JSON list of C-alpha atoms in Angstrom, two decimals:
[
{"chain": "C", "resi": 256, "resn": "UNK", "atom": "CA", "xyz": [3.71, 8.15, 11.31]},
{"chain": "C", "resi": 257, "resn": "UNK", "atom": "CA", "xyz": [1.44, 5.11, 11.52]},
{"chain": "C", "resi": 258, "resn": "UNK", "atom": "CA", "xyz": [1.06, 3.25, 14.81]},
{"chain": "C", "resi": 259, "resn": "UNK", "atom": "CA", "xyz": [-0.84, 0.05, 15.56]},
{"chain": "C", "resi": 260, "resn": "UNK", "atom": "CA", "xyz": [-1.62, -0.68, 19.19]},
{"chain": "C", "resi": 261, "resn": "UNK", "atom": "CA", "xyz": [-2.83, -4.13, 20.25]},
{"chain": "C", "resi": 262, "resn": "UNK", "atom": "CA", "xyz": [-4.49, -4.59, 16.85]},
{"chain": "C", "resi": 263, "resn": "UNK", "atom": "CA", "xyz": [-6.71, -7.67, 16.85]},
{"chain": "C", "resi": 264, "resn": "UNK", "atom": "CA", "xyz": [-8.78, -9.07, 13.98]},
{"chain": "C", "resi": 265, "resn": "UNK", "atom": "CA", "xyz": [-10.88, -12.23, 13.88]},
{"chain": "C", "resi": 266, "resn": "UNK", "atom": "CA", "xyz": [-12.60, -14.03, 11.01]},
{"chain": "C", "resi": 267, "resn": "UNK", "atom": "CA", "xyz": [-15.33, -16.51, 11.98]},
{"chain": "C", "resi": 268, "resn": "UNK", "atom": "CA", "xyz": [-13.80, -17.05, 15.40]},
{"chain": "C", "resi": 269, "resn": "UNK", "atom": "CA", "xyz": [-10.24, -17.44, 14.05]},
{"chain": "C", "resi": 270, "resn": "UNK", "atom": "CA", "xyz": [-7.74, -14.82, 15.23]},
{"chain": "C", "resi": 271, "resn": "UNK", "atom": "CA", "xyz": [-5.84, -13.46, 12.22]},
{"chain": "C", "resi": 272, "resn": "UNK", "atom": "CA", "xyz": [-4.13, -10.52, 13.97]},
{"chain": "C", "resi": 273, "resn": "UNK", "atom": "CA", "xyz": [-3.37, -11.16, 17.63]},
{"chain": "C", "resi": 274, "resn": "UNK", "atom": "CA", "xyz": [-2.49, -7.97, 19.49]},
{"chain": "C", "resi": 275, "resn": "UNK", "atom": "CA", "xyz": [-0.11, -6.45, 16.93]},
{"chain": "C", "resi": 276, "resn": "UNK", "atom": "CA", "xyz": [1.98, -3.50, 18.15]},
{"chain": "C", "resi": 277, "resn": "UNK", "atom": "CA", "xyz": [4.13, -1.80, 15.54]},
{"chain": "C", "resi": 278, "resn": "UNK", "atom": "CA", "xyz": [5.09, 1.69, 14.33]},
{"chain": "C", "resi": 279, "resn": "UNK", "atom": "CA", "xyz": [5.86, 2.81, 10.79]},
{"chain": "C", "resi": 280, "resn": "UNK", "atom": "CA", "xyz": [7.94, 5.97, 10.59]},
{"chain": "C", "resi": 281, "resn": "UNK", "atom": "CA", "xyz": [7.60, 8.70, 7.98]},
{"chain": "C", "resi": 282, "resn": "UNK", "atom": "CA", "xyz": [9.84, 8.47, 4.89]},
{"chain": "C", "resi": 283, "resn": "UNK", "atom": "CA", "xyz": [10.83, 4.91, 5.77]},
{"chain": "C", "resi": 284, "resn": "UNK", "atom": "CA", "xyz": [10.19, 1.73, 3.80]},
{"chain": "C", "resi": 285, "resn": "UNK", "atom": "CA", "xyz": [8.86, -1.20, 5.83]},
{"chain": "C", "resi": 286, "resn": "UNK", "atom": "CA", "xyz": [8.31, -4.66, 4.36]},
{"chain": "C", "resi": 287, "resn": "UNK", "atom": "CA", "xyz": [5.94, -7.14, 5.99]},
{"chain": "C", "resi": 288, "resn": "UNK", "atom": "CA", "xyz": [7.07, -10.73, 5.46]},
{"chain": "C", "resi": 289, "resn": "UNK", "atom": "CA", "xyz": [5.83, -14.11, 6.58]},
{"chain": "C", "resi": 290, "resn": "UNK", "atom": "CA", "xyz": [4.08, -17.21, 5.34]},
{"chain": "C", "resi": 291, "resn": "UNK", "atom": "CA", "xyz": [0.74, -17.07, 3.54]},
{"chain": "C", "resi": 292, "resn": "UNK", "atom": "CA", "xyz": [-2.12, -16.61, 5.98]},
{"chain": "C", "resi": 293, "resn": "UNK", "atom": "CA", "xyz": [-0.04, -14.95, 8.70]},
{"chain": "C", "resi": 294, "resn": "UNK", "atom": "CA", "xyz": [-2.06, -11.72, 8.54]},
{"chain": "C", "resi": 295, "resn": "UNK", "atom": "CA", "xyz": [0.12, -9.44, 6.39]},
{"chain": "C", "resi": 296, "resn": "UNK", "atom": "CA", "xyz": [-2.53, -8.37, 3.87]},
{"chain": "C", "resi": 297, "resn": "UNK", "atom": "CA", "xyz": [-5.20, -8.16, 6.56]},
{"chain": "C", "resi": 298, "resn": "UNK", "atom": "CA", "xyz": [-3.00, -5.73, 8.48]},
{"chain": "C", "resi": 299, "resn": "UNK", "atom": "CA", "xyz": [-2.76, -3.45, 5.43]},
{"chain": "C", "resi": 300, "resn": "UNK", "atom": "CA", "xyz": [-6.50, -3.62, 4.86]},
{"chain": "C", "resi": 301, "resn": "UNK", "atom": "CA", "xyz": [-7.14, -2.66, 8.48]},
{"chain": "C", "resi": 302, "resn": "UNK", "atom": "CA", "xyz": [-4.90, 0.41, 8.16]},
{"chain": "C", "resi": 303, "resn": "UNK", "atom": "CA", "xyz": [-6.89, 1.87, 5.27]},
{"chain": "C", "resi": 304, "resn": "UNK", "atom": "CA", "xyz": [-10.29, 0.76, 6.51]},
{"chain": "C", "resi": 305, "resn": "UNK", "atom": "CA", "xyz": [-11.04, -2.01, 4.03]},
{"chain": "C", "resi": 306, "resn": "UNK", "atom": "CA", "xyz": [-11.31, -4.34, 7.03]},
{"chain": "C", "resi": 307, "resn": "UNK", "atom": "CA", "xyz": [-12.74, -3.45, 10.42]},
{"chain": "C", "resi": 308, "resn": "UNK", "atom": "CA", "xyz": [-10.85, -4.76, 13.42]},
{"chain": "C", "resi": 309, "resn": "UNK", "atom": "CA", "xyz": [-12.03, -6.19, 16.74]},
{"chain": "C", "resi": 310, "resn": "UNK", "atom": "CA", "xyz": [-9.70, -4.58, 19.29]},
{"chain": "C", "resi": 311, "resn": "UNK", "atom": "CA", "xyz": [-6.85, -2.11, 19.55]},
{"chain": "C", "resi": 312, "resn": "UNK", "atom": "CA", "xyz": [-6.22, 1.22, 17.83]},
{"chain": "C", "resi": 313, "resn": "UNK", "atom": "CA", "xyz": [-4.76, 2.58, 14.62]},
{"chain": "C", "resi": 314, "resn": "UNK", "atom": "CA", "xyz": [-3.24, 6.06, 14.50]},
{"chain": "C", "resi": 315, "resn": "UNK", "atom": "CA", "xyz": [-2.17, 7.85, 11.32]},
{"chain": "C", "resi": 316, "resn": "UNK", "atom": "CA", "xyz": [-0.57, 11.28, 11.76]},
{"chain": "C", "resi": 317, "resn": "UNK", "atom": "CA", "xyz": [-2.51, 11.99, 14.93]},
{"chain": "C", "resi": 318, "resn": "UNK", "atom": "CA", "xyz": [-5.86, 10.65, 13.70]},
{"chain": "C", "resi": 319, "resn": "UNK", "atom": "CA", "xyz": [-6.93, 7.73, 15.88]},
{"chain": "C", "resi": 320, "resn": "UNK", "atom": "CA", "xyz": [-9.37, 4.96, 14.96]},
{"chain": "C", "resi": 321, "resn": "UNK", "atom": "CA", "xyz": [-10.72, 2.25, 17.24]},
{"chain": "C", "resi": 322, "resn": "UNK", "atom": "CA", "xyz": [-12.95, -0.80, 16.75]},
{"chain": "C", "resi": 323, "resn": "UNK", "atom": "CA", "xyz": [-16.11, 1.11, 17.61]},
{"chain": "C", "resi": 324, "resn": "UNK", "atom": "CA", "xyz": [-19.47, 1.00, 15.88]},
{"chain": "C", "resi": 325, "resn": "UNK", "atom": "CA", "xyz": [-19.80, 3.11, 12.75]},
{"chain": "C", "resi": 326, "resn": "UNK", "atom": "CA", "xyz": [-20.76, 6.34, 14.50]},
{"chain": "C", "resi": 327, "resn": "UNK", "atom": "CA", "xyz": [-20.22, 9.81, 13.07]},
{"chain": "C", "resi": 328, "resn": "UNK", "atom": "CA", "xyz": [-16.89, 10.39, 14.82]},
{"chain": "C", "resi": 329, "resn": "UNK", "atom": "CA", "xyz": [-15.66, 6.97, 13.73]},
{"chain": "C", "resi": 330, "resn": "UNK", "atom": "CA", "xyz": [-16.64, 7.57, 10.11]},
{"chain": "C", "resi": 331, "resn": "UNK", "atom": "CA", "xyz": [-14.92, 10.96, 10.13]},
{"chain": "C", "resi": 332, "resn": "UNK", "atom": "CA", "xyz": [-11.67, 9.45, 11.45]},
{"chain": "C", "resi": 333, "resn": "UNK", "atom": "CA", "xyz": [-11.85, 6.65, 8.88]},
{"chain": "C", "resi": 334, "resn": "UNK", "atom": "CA", "xyz": [-12.34, 9.16, 6.05]},
{"chain": "C", "resi": 335, "resn": "UNK", "atom": "CA", "xyz": [-9.33, 11.18, 7.21]},
{"chain": "C", "resi": 336, "resn": "UNK", "atom": "CA", "xyz": [-7.14, 8.08, 7.41]},
{"chain": "C", "resi": 337, "resn": "UNK", "atom": "CA", "xyz": [-8.22, 6.87, 3.97]},
{"chain": "C", "resi": 338, "resn": "UNK", "atom": "CA", "xyz": [-7.30, 10.27, 2.55]},
{"chain": "C", "resi": 339, "resn": "UNK", "atom": "CA", "xyz": [-3.79, 9.93, 4.02]},
{"chain": "C", "resi": 340, "resn": "UNK", "atom": "CA", "xyz": [-2.94, 6.43, 2.78]},
{"chain": "C", "resi": 341, "resn": "UNK", "atom": "CA", "xyz": [-2.89, 5.13, -0.79]},
{"chain": "C", "resi": 342, "resn": "UNK", "atom": "CA", "xyz": [-3.44, 1.46, -1.60]},
{"chain": "C", "resi": 343, "resn": "UNK", "atom": "CA", "xyz": [-1.89, -0.57, -4.42]},
{"chain": "C", "resi": 344, "resn": "UNK", "atom": "CA", "xyz": [-3.43, -4.00, -4.93]},
{"chain": "C", "resi": 345, "resn": "UNK", "atom": "CA", "xyz": [-1.91, -7.26, -6.12]},
{"chain": "C", "resi": 346, "resn": "UNK", "atom": "CA", "xyz": [-4.25, -7.42, -9.14]},
{"chain": "C", "resi": 347, "resn": "UNK", "atom": "CA", "xyz": [-3.93, -3.71, -10.05]},
{"chain": "C", "resi": 348, "resn": "UNK", "atom": "CA", "xyz": [-7.67, -2.88, -9.82]},
{"chain": "C", "resi": 349, "resn": "UNK", "atom": "CA", "xyz": [-7.70, -0.55, -12.83]},
{"chain": "C", "resi": 350, "resn": "UNK", "atom": "CA", "xyz": [-10.93, 0.52, -14.52]},
{"chain": "C", "resi": 351, "resn": "UNK", "atom": "CA", "xyz": [-10.94, -1.50, -17.74]},
{"chain": "C", "resi": 352, "resn": "UNK", "atom": "CA", "xyz": [-12.98, 1.05, -19.71]},
{"chain": "C", "resi": 353, "resn": "UNK", "atom": "CA", "xyz": [-10.59, 3.92, -18.94]},
{"chain": "C", "resi": 354, "resn": "UNK", "atom": "CA", "xyz": [-7.20, 4.82, -20.36]},
{"chain": "C", "resi": 355, "resn": "UNK", "atom": "CA", "xyz": [-4.14, 4.93, -18.12]},
{"chain": "C", "resi": 356, "resn": "UNK", "atom": "CA", "xyz": [-4.47, 8.72, -17.95]},
{"chain": "C", "resi": 357, "resn": "UNK", "atom": "CA", "xyz": [-8.16, 8.57, -17.02]},
{"chain": "C", "resi": 358, "resn": "UNK", "atom": "CA", "xyz": [-7.49, 5.95, -14.35]},
{"chain": "C", "resi": 359, "resn": "UNK", "atom": "CA", "xyz": [-4.97, 8.23, -12.65]},
{"chain": "C", "resi": 360, "resn": "UNK", "atom": "CA", "xyz": [-7.23, 11.30, -12.97]},
{"chain": "C", "resi": 361, "resn": "UNK", "atom": "CA", "xyz": [-10.37, 9.62, -11.61]},
{"chain": "C", "resi": 362, "resn": "UNK", "atom": "CA", "xyz": [-9.93, 9.94, -7.84]},
{"chain": "C", "resi": 363, "resn": "UNK", "atom": "CA", "xyz": [-8.54, 13.51, -7.75]},
{"chain": "C", "resi": 364, "resn": "UNK", "atom": "CA", "xyz": [-11.50, 14.71, -9.84]},
{"chain": "C", "resi": 365, "resn": "UNK", "atom": "CA", "xyz": [-14.33, 12.75, -8.23]},
{"chain": "C", "resi": 366, "resn": "UNK", "atom": "CA", "xyz": [-13.07, 12.41, -4.65]},
{"chain": "C", "resi": 367, "resn": "UNK", "atom": "CA", "xyz": [-11.05, 15.60, -4.15]},
{"chain": "C", "resi": 368, "resn": "UNK", "atom": "CA", "xyz": [-13.06, 17.77, -6.56]},
{"chain": "C", "resi": 369, "resn": "UNK", "atom": "CA", "xyz": [-9.93, 18.80, -8.45]},
{"chain": "C", "resi": 370, "resn": "UNK", "atom": "CA", "xyz": [-10.35, 20.64, -11.74]},
{"chain": "C", "resi": 371, "resn": "UNK", "atom": "CA", "xyz": [-9.93, 18.29, -14.68]},
{"chain": "C", "resi": 372, "resn": "UNK", "atom": "CA", "xyz": [-7.14, 20.40, -16.17]},
{"chain": "C", "resi": 373, "resn": "UNK", "atom": "CA", "xyz": [-5.13, 20.21, -12.94]},
{"chain": "C", "resi": 374, "resn": "UNK", "atom": "CA", "xyz": [-5.85, 16.49, -12.55]},
{"chain": "C", "resi": 375, "resn": "UNK", "atom": "CA", "xyz": [-4.74, 15.85, -16.13]},
{"chain": "C", "resi": 376, "resn": "UNK", "atom": "CA", "xyz": [-1.49, 17.72, -15.55]},
{"chain": "C", "resi": 377, "resn": "UNK", "atom": "CA", "xyz": [-0.81, 15.80, -12.33]},
{"chain": "C", "resi": 378, "resn": "UNK", "atom": "CA", "xyz": [-1.69, 12.45, -13.92]},
{"chain": "C", "resi": 379, "resn": "UNK", "atom": "CA", "xyz": [0.56, 13.15, -16.89]},
{"chain": "C", "resi": 380, "resn": "UNK", "atom": "CA", "xyz": [3.44, 14.01, -14.57]},
{"chain": "C", "resi": 381, "resn": "UNK", "atom": "CA", "xyz": [2.95, 10.85, -12.50]},
{"chain": "C", "resi": 382, "resn": "UNK", "atom": "CA", "xyz": [2.73, 8.58, -15.53]},
{"chain": "C", "resi": 383, "resn": "UNK", "atom": "CA", "xyz": [5.96, 10.13, -16.77]},
{"chain": "C", "resi": 384, "resn": "UNK", "atom": "CA", "xyz": [7.48, 9.54, -13.33]},
{"chain": "C", "resi": 385, "resn": "UNK", "atom": "CA", "xyz": [6.63, 5.81, -13.48]},
{"chain": "C", "resi": 386, "resn": "UNK", "atom": "CA", "xyz": [7.96, 5.53, -17.04]},
{"chain": "C", "resi": 387, "resn": "UNK", "atom": "CA", "xyz": [4.66, 5.45, -18.93]},
{"chain": "C", "resi": 388, "resn": "UNK", "atom": "CA", "xyz": [4.48, 8.83, -20.64]},
{"chain": "C", "resi": 389, "resn": "UNK", "atom": "CA", "xyz": [4.19, 6.99, -23.95]},
{"chain": "C", "resi": 390, "resn": "UNK", "atom": "CA", "xyz": [1.27, 4.82, -22.74]},
{"chain": "C", "resi": 391, "resn": "UNK", "atom": "CA", "xyz": [-1.09, 7.46, -21.35]},
{"chain": "C", "resi": 392, "resn": "UNK", "atom": "CA", "xyz": [-3.85, 6.72, -23.84]},
{"chain": "C", "resi": 393, "resn": "UNK", "atom": "CA", "xyz": [-3.61, 2.93, -23.62]},
{"chain": "C", "resi": 394, "resn": "UNK", "atom": "CA", "xyz": [-6.35, 0.86, -21.99]},
{"chain": "C", "resi": 395, "resn": "UNK", "atom": "CA", "xyz": [-5.48, -1.76, -19.34]},
{"chain": "C", "resi": 396, "resn": "UNK", "atom": "CA", "xyz": [-5.99, -4.62, -21.82]},
{"chain": "C", "resi": 397, "resn": "UNK", "atom": "CA", "xyz": [-3.26, -3.07, -23.98]},
{"chain": "C", "resi": 398, "resn": "UNK", "atom": "CA", "xyz": [-0.75, -2.92, -21.11]},
{"chain": "C", "resi": 399, "resn": "UNK", "atom": "CA", "xyz": [1.54, -5.59, -19.72]},
{"chain": "C", "resi": 400, "resn": "UNK", "atom": "CA", "xyz": [1.17, -6.64, -16.09]},
{"chain": "C", "resi": 401, "resn": "UNK", "atom": "CA", "xyz": [4.14, -4.50, -15.11]},
{"chain": "C", "resi": 402, "resn": "UNK", "atom": "CA", "xyz": [2.71, -1.49, -16.92]},
{"chain": "C", "resi": 403, "resn": "UNK", "atom": "CA", "xyz": [-0.66, -1.96, -15.24]},
{"chain": "C", "resi": 404, "resn": "UNK", "atom": "CA", "xyz": [1.02, -2.08, -11.84]},
{"chain": "C", "resi": 405, "resn": "UNK", "atom": "CA", "xyz": [2.90, 1.13, -12.62]},
{"chain": "C", "resi": 406, "resn": "UNK", "atom": "CA", "xyz": [-0.40, 2.81, -13.55]},
{"chain": "C", "resi": 407, "resn": "UNK", "atom": "CA", "xyz": [-1.84, 1.57, -10.24]},
{"chain": "C", "resi": 408, "resn": "UNK", "atom": "CA", "xyz": [1.09, 3.10, -8.35]},
{"chain": "C", "resi": 409, "resn": "UNK", "atom": "CA", "xyz": [0.66, 6.40, -10.22]},
{"chain": "C", "resi": 410, "resn": "UNK", "atom": "CA", "xyz": [-3.06, 6.34, -9.41]},
{"chain": "C", "resi": 411, "resn": "UNK", "atom": "CA", "xyz": [-2.35, 5.92, -5.69]},
{"chain": "C", "resi": 412, "resn": "UNK", "atom": "CA", "xyz": [0.23, 8.73, -5.75]},
{"chain": "C", "resi": 413, "resn": "UNK", "atom": "CA", "xyz": [-2.25, 11.05, -7.50]},
{"chain": "C", "resi": 414, "resn": "UNK", "atom": "CA", "xyz": [-4.10, 11.53, -4.21]},
{"chain": "C", "resi": 415, "resn": "UNK", "atom": "CA", "xyz": [-0.86, 12.75, -2.56]},
{"chain": "C", "resi": 416, "resn": "UNK", "atom": "CA", "xyz": [-1.02, 10.24, 0.31]},
{"chain": "C", "resi": 417, "resn": "UNK", "atom": "CA", "xyz": [1.18, 10.47, 3.38]},
{"chain": "C", "resi": 418, "resn": "UNK", "atom": "CA", "xyz": [1.96, 6.77, 2.99]},
{"chain": "C", "resi": 419, "resn": "UNK", "atom": "CA", "xyz": [1.64, 4.14, 0.28]},
{"chain": "C", "resi": 420, "resn": "UNK", "atom": "CA", "xyz": [0.41, 0.63, 1.15]},
{"chain": "C", "resi": 421, "resn": "UNK", "atom": "CA", "xyz": [1.35, -2.06, -1.38]},
{"chain": "C", "resi": 422, "resn": "UNK", "atom": "CA", "xyz": [-0.09, -5.57, -1.21]},
{"chain": "C", "resi": 423, "resn": "UNK", "atom": "CA", "xyz": [2.17, -8.05, -3.03]},
{"chain": "C", "resi": 424, "resn": "UNK", "atom": "CA", "xyz": [3.01, -5.56, -5.82]},
{"chain": "C", "resi": 425, "resn": "UNK", "atom": "CA", "xyz": [5.21, -8.04, -7.73]},
{"chain": "C", "resi": 426, "resn": "UNK", "atom": "CA", "xyz": [3.52, -11.40, -7.12]},
{"chain": "C", "resi": 427, "resn": "UNK", "atom": "CA", "xyz": [1.41, -11.42, -10.31]},
{"chain": "C", "resi": 428, "resn": "UNK", "atom": "CA", "xyz": [4.34, -10.47, -12.57]},
{"chain": "C", "resi": 429, "resn": "UNK", "atom": "CA", "xyz": [6.89, -12.42, -14.57]},
{"chain": "C", "resi": 430, "resn": "UNK", "atom": "CA", "xyz": [10.56, -12.08, -13.51]},
{"chain": "C", "resi": 431, "resn": "UNK", "atom": "CA", "xyz": [11.40, -9.27, -15.95]},
{"chain": "C", "resi": 432, "resn": "UNK", "atom": "CA", "xyz": [8.40, -7.19, -14.88]},
{"chain": "C", "resi": 433, "resn": "UNK", "atom": "CA", "xyz": [9.21, -7.80, -11.21]},
{"chain": "C", "resi": 434, "resn": "UNK", "atom": "CA", "xyz": [12.60, -6.18, -11.77]},
{"chain": "C", "resi": 435, "resn": "UNK", "atom": "CA", "xyz": [10.87, -3.13, -13.30]},
{"chain": "C", "resi": 436, "resn": "UNK", "atom": "CA", "xyz": [8.59, -2.66, -10.30]},
{"chain": "C", "resi": 437, "resn": "UNK", "atom": "CA", "xyz": [11.40, -3.21, -7.78]},
{"chain": "C", "resi": 438, "resn": "UNK", "atom": "CA", "xyz": [13.42, -0.54, -9.59]},
{"chain": "C", "resi": 439, "resn": "UNK", "atom": "CA", "xyz": [10.45, 1.86, -9.53]},
{"chain": "C", "resi": 440, "resn": "UNK", "atom": "CA", "xyz": [9.85, 1.31, -5.81]},
{"chain": "C", "resi": 441, "resn": "UNK", "atom": "CA", "xyz": [13.54, 1.94, -5.22]},
{"chain": "C", "resi": 442, "resn": "UNK", "atom": "CA", "xyz": [13.23, 5.28, -7.04]},
{"chain": "C", "resi": 443, "resn": "UNK", "atom": "CA", "xyz": [10.19, 6.21, -4.94]},
{"chain": "C", "resi": 444, "resn": "UNK", "atom": "CA", "xyz": [12.13, 5.29, -1.80]},
{"chain": "C", "resi": 445, "resn": "UNK", "atom": "CA", "xyz": [14.92, 7.68, -2.81]},
{"chain": "C", "resi": 446, "resn": "UNK", "atom": "CA", "xyz": [12.28, 10.42, -3.15]},
{"chain": "C", "resi": 447, "resn": "UNK", "atom": "CA", "xyz": [11.26, 9.89, 0.48]},
{"chain": "C", "resi": 448, "resn": "UNK", "atom": "CA", "xyz": [7.93, 8.16, -0.15]},
{"chain": "C", "resi": 449, "resn": "UNK", "atom": "CA", "xyz": [6.69, 6.36, 2.98]},
{"chain": "C", "resi": 450, "resn": "UNK", "atom": "CA", "xyz": [5.78, 2.78, 2.07]},
{"chain": "C", "resi": 451, "resn": "UNK", "atom": "CA", "xyz": [4.49, -0.33, 3.80]},
{"chain": "C", "resi": 452, "resn": "UNK", "atom": "CA", "xyz": [4.91, -3.32, 1.49]},
{"chain": "C", "resi": 453, "resn": "UNK", "atom": "CA", "xyz": [3.54, -6.83, 1.89]},
{"chain": "C", "resi": 454, "resn": "UNK", "atom": "CA", "xyz": [5.74, -9.22, -0.08]},
{"chain": "C", "resi": 455, "resn": "UNK", "atom": "CA", "xyz": [7.09, -12.74, -0.47]},
{"chain": "C", "resi": 456, "resn": "UNK", "atom": "CA", "xyz": [10.00, -11.46, -2.59]},
{"chain": "C", "resi": 457, "resn": "UNK", "atom": "CA", "xyz": [13.33, -11.41, -0.68]},
{"chain": "C", "resi": 458, "resn": "UNK", "atom": "CA", "xyz": [14.90, -9.42, -3.53]},
{"chain": "C", "resi": 459, "resn": "UNK", "atom": "CA", "xyz": [12.33, -6.65, -3.06]},
{"chain": "C", "resi": 460, "resn": "UNK", "atom": "CA", "xyz": [12.94, -6.53, 0.69]},
{"chain": "C", "resi": 461, "resn": "UNK", "atom": "CA", "xyz": [16.72, -6.38, 0.26]},
{"chain": "C", "resi": 462, "resn": "UNK", "atom": "CA", "xyz": [16.50, -3.75, -2.49]},
{"chain": "C", "resi": 463, "resn": "UNK", "atom": "CA", "xyz": [14.19, -1.15, -0.96]},
{"chain": "C", "resi": 464, "resn": "UNK", "atom": "CA", "xyz": [13.39, -1.82, 2.72]},
{"chain": "C", "resi": 465, "resn": "UNK", "atom": "CA", "xyz": [14.79, 0.14, 5.64]},
{"chain": "C", "resi": 466, "resn": "UNK", "atom": "CA", "xyz": [13.17, -2.37, 7.97]},
{"chain": "C", "resi": 467, "resn": "UNK", "atom": "CA", "xyz": [11.50, -5.77, 7.73]},
{"chain": "C", "resi": 468, "resn": "UNK", "atom": "CA", "xyz": [8.77, -7.07, 10.02]},
{"chain": "C", "resi": 469, "resn": "UNK", "atom": "CA", "xyz": [8.08, -10.78, 10.32]},
{"chain": "C", "resi": 470, "resn": "UNK", "atom": "CA", "xyz": [4.52, -11.87, 11.09]},
{"chain": "C", "resi": 471, "resn": "UNK", "atom": "CA", "xyz": [3.73, -15.39, 12.22]},
{"chain": "C", "resi": 472, "resn": "UNK", "atom": "CA", "xyz": [0.38, -16.63, 13.54]},
{"chain": "C", "resi": 473, "resn": "UNK", "atom": "CA", "xyz": [-0.93, -13.08, 13.61]},
{"chain": "C", "resi": 474, "resn": "UNK", "atom": "CA", "xyz": [1.87, -11.68, 15.77]},
{"chain": "C", "resi": 475, "resn": "UNK", "atom": "CA", "xyz": [5.06, -9.70, 15.17]},
{"chain": "C", "resi": 476, "resn": "UNK", "atom": "CA", "xyz": [7.85, -12.22, 15.73]},
{"chain": "C", "resi": 477, "resn": "UNK", "atom": "CA", "xyz": [10.83, -10.16, 14.57]},
{"chain": "C", "resi": 478, "resn": "UNK", "atom": "CA", "xyz": [11.60, -6.71, 13.22]},
{"chain": "C", "resi": 479, "resn": "UNK", "atom": "CA", "xyz": [14.78, -4.94, 12.27]},
{"chain": "C", "resi": 480, "resn": "UNK", "atom": "CA", "xyz": [17.39, -4.97, 9.52]},
{"chain": "C", "resi": 481, "resn": "UNK", "atom": "CA", "xyz": [16.03, -6.73, 6.40]},
{"chain": "C", "resi": 482, "resn": "UNK", "atom": "CA", "xyz": [18.93, -9.20, 6.17]},
{"chain": "C", "resi": 483, "resn": "UNK", "atom": "CA", "xyz": [18.53, -10.30, 9.79]},
{"chain": "C", "resi": 484, "resn": "UNK", "atom": "CA", "xyz": [14.74, -10.67, 9.62]},
{"chain": "C", "resi": 485, "resn": "UNK", "atom": "CA", "xyz": [14.91, -12.57, 6.32]},
{"chain": "C", "resi": 486, "resn": "UNK", "atom": "CA", "xyz": [17.48, -14.94, 7.82]},
{"chain": "C", "resi": 487, "resn": "UNK", "atom": "CA", "xyz": [15.19, -15.68, 10.77]},
{"chain": "C", "resi": 488, "resn": "UNK", "atom": "CA", "xyz": [12.27, -16.22, 8.38]},
{"chain": "C", "resi": 489, "resn": "UNK", "atom": "CA", "xyz": [14.19, -18.58, 6.10]}
]
């Protein structure tokens, strides 16, 4: 479970997140929707520690993080939270000099200290799971956008996170590739993967979400059934 309590974030005096209170339940798929600049991506980046916040608290499976200075206790909580959430970026973020297999193996080996043989086996399984068993030895430049995004999803899953955070996972893709990723996310949802997805794609929300959350001007304005929230947004 992930809970945000009175989460506030400012950039150069401008309030981007204004006292956000929201809970994300385990094995549920939540989609964050809203106009550009409403704070959706910033919220994700606060959850996994890529952005510090100014007020409030974040709790992930009992580990609580506040907006304190970077003391030892704070750093320890942040490290625990980062280990529990995986992040998938809009622009994939793959290492260009590594094959798909090596990209997925990298974090388990160098962050978790996993044996290379075990990491290779896990990476191979995950690439097969996302439909890329035949592309394990390809470099990012040899992959389509949809294939690169699938590698990025496999890479995030390799760390066995409690939740997966996805920032606009389909926005950089052409229509055919978007369908591929939506189908993959639907399969992950059936497996019980907890996901928080930032998106502008109504089709993605309708296909995979258990709940939609509408952000506007840095605040939660509506949450509930995807069809109802999308109607209020449109």
